[in-house]
C-alpha positions in Angstrom: 40.7 -57.8 -83.4 37.4 -57.7 -81.6 38.2 -60.1 -78.8 40.5 -62.9 -77.6 41.7 -65.7 -79.7 42.6 -69.4 -79.3 39.9 -70.3 -76.8 37.8 -72.4 -79.2 40.9 -74.4 -80.3 41.8 -75.2 -76.7 38.2 -76.2 -76.0 38.4 -78.7 -78.8 41.7 -80.0 -77.4 40.1 -80.6 -74.0 37.1 -82.4 -75.5 39.4 -84.5 -77.7 41.5 -85.4 -74.6 38.4 -86.4 -72.6 37.1 -88.4 -75.5 40.3 -90.4 -75.7 40.2 -91.1 -71.9 36.5 -92.2 -72.3 37.4 -94.6 -75.1 40.2 -96.1 -73.0 38.3 -96.1 -69.7 34.5 -95.6 -70.0 34.0 -95.6 -66.3 36.2 -92.4 -65.8 34.2 -89.2 -65.6 35.3 -86.3 -67.8 37.5 -83.7 -66.2 36.0 -80.4 -67.5 35.8 -78.3 -64.3 37.3 -74.9 -64.6 37.2 -74.9 -68.4 33.7 -73.5 -69.0 34.9 -70.5 -70.9 37.0 -72.3 -73.4 34.5 -75.1 -73.8 31.8 -72.6 -74.6 34.1 -70.9 -77.1 34.2 -74.3 -78.9 30.6 -75.6 -78.3 28.6 -72.3 -78.5 30.5 -69.9 -80.7 29.0 -66.4 -80.8 29.3 -64.3 -83.9 30.3 -60.7 -83.0 27.4 -58.8 -84.5 27.9 -56.2 -81.7 31.1 -55.0 -83.3 29.4 -53.4 -86.2 27.4 -51.2 -83.9 30.5 -50.3 -81.9 32.4 -49.3 -85.1 29.4 -47.3 -86.4 29.1 -45.4 -83.1 32.8 -44.6 -83.4 32.2 -43.5 -87.0 34.8 -46.0 -88.2 34.4 -47.9 -91.4 36.9 -50.8 -91.7 38.9 -51.0 -94.9 38.8 -54.8 -94.7 37.1 -57.3 -92.4 36.9 -61.1 -91.9 35.8 -63.4 -89.1 38.5 -65.5 -87.5 37.2 -69.0 -88.3 40.3 -70.6 -89.7 42.9 -69.1 -87.3 44.3 -65.6 -87.2 47.2 -66.3 -89.6 44.9 -67.6 -92.3 42.6 -64.7 -92.0 45.2 -62.0 -92.0 46.8 -63.6 -95.0 43.4 -63.6 -96.8 43.1 -59.9 -96.1 46.7 -59.2 -97.3 46.2 -61.2 -100.5 42.8 -59.7 -101.4 44.1 -56.2 -100.7 47.6 -56.7 -102.2 49.4 -55.6 -99.0 51.8 -57.0 -96.4 51.6 -57.0 -92.6 53.4 -57.2 -89.3 51.6 -59.0 -86.6 53.1 -58.8 -83.1 53.0 -61.7 -80.7 52.6 -59.6 -77.6 49.6 -57.8 -79.0 47.5 -60.9 -79.8 44.6 -61.0 -77.3 44.6 -64.3 -75.5 42.5 -65.0 -72.4 44.4 -66.2 -69.3 42.3 -69.4 -69.2 43.2 -70.1 -72.9 46.9 -69.5 -72.1 46.8 -71.8 -69.1 45.1 -74.6 -71.1 47.6 -74.3 -73.9 50.5 -74.5 -71.5 48.9 -77.6 -69.9 48.9 -79.2 -73.3 52.5 -78.1 -73.9 51.3 -75.7 -76.7 52.3 -72.1 -77.3 49.2 -69.9 -76.7 50.1 -67.7 -79.7 50.4 -70.7 -82.0 46.9 -71.7 -80.9 45.6 -68.2 -81.7 47.4 -68.1 -85.0 46.3 -71.5 -86.2 43.4 -72.7 -84.1 40.3 -71.1 -85.6 36.6 -71.2 -84.7 36.9 -68.1 -82.5 34.5 -66.0 -84.7 36.1 -62.8 -83.5 36.4 -60.1 -86.2 39.8 -59.1 -87.7 39.7 -55.8 -89.5 41.9 -53.0 -90.8 41.2 -49.3 -90.6 42.6 -46.1 -92.1 45.6 -44.7 -90.3 43.5 -41.6 -89.5 41.2 -43.8 -87.3 44.0 -45.3 -85.3 43.7 -42.9 -82.3 40.0 -43.7 -81.9 40.5 -47.4 -81.8 43.8 -47.3 -79.9 42.2 -46.4 -76.6 39.0 -48.5 -77.0 39.0 -51.5 -74.7 36.8 -53.5 -77.0 39.5 -53.8 -79.7 43.1 -55.0 -79.8 45.5 -53.6 -82.3 47.7 -56.5 -83.2 49.9 -55.1 -85.9 50.0 -52.9 -89.0 49.6 -53.2 -92.7 52.7 -52.7 -94.9 53.5 -52.6 -98.6 53.3 -56.0 -100.3 57.1 -55.9 -100.9 57.6 -55.8 -97.1 56.0 -59.3 -96.8 53.7 -60.8 -94.2 55.5 -61.3 -90.9 54.8 -62.5 -87.4 57.1 -60.7 -84.9 57.8 -62.7 -81.8 58.4 -61.3 -78.3 62.1 -61.1 -79.0 61.6 -58.9 -82.0 62.4 -61.7 -84.5 60.3 -61.6 -87.6 59.3 -64.9 -89.3 57.1 -65.2 -92.4 53.5 -65.6 -91.4 52.1 -68.9 -92.6 48.6 -70.4 -92.2 48.5 -73.9 -90.7 44.9 -73.9 -89.6 41.8 -75.5 -91.1 41.8 -75.7 -94.9 38.5 -75.9 -96.8 38.1 -78.3 -99.7 
């Protein structure tokens, strides 16, 4: 993954909360201070065109790539289906900014659930050949969140306790 996830979703949650407060009490000013980062992730998403150059400079050609617009779970499942593979995605490896985590906790939400299902982050999710692993592994611009498996091994989310649950997409569904 090219950057952190879940911020756009939490930005939307803050805007929805403030909208509801405004509807109920129009005289109350919105409480947005300290949330600039996640609000910008929602209001001004930036496509990660810089990633292509970084990968090219590293001489790495992804074997599959998709932008994270519908949530990480949905996107990894698209890759798995199109490539006829399975995957293991590890909770502790998902890159989530501290401000995103704090906002999620304030809303009584699990930060990983927000990253898996939130969407609109426009980071890039990609797979690489095993032989390119060492090059990416030490690069701070990328986060390795799991690995590809055979299709018979299924698609799993592995939580911090090591329990594997079938990965499902609960994010945005297009018509």
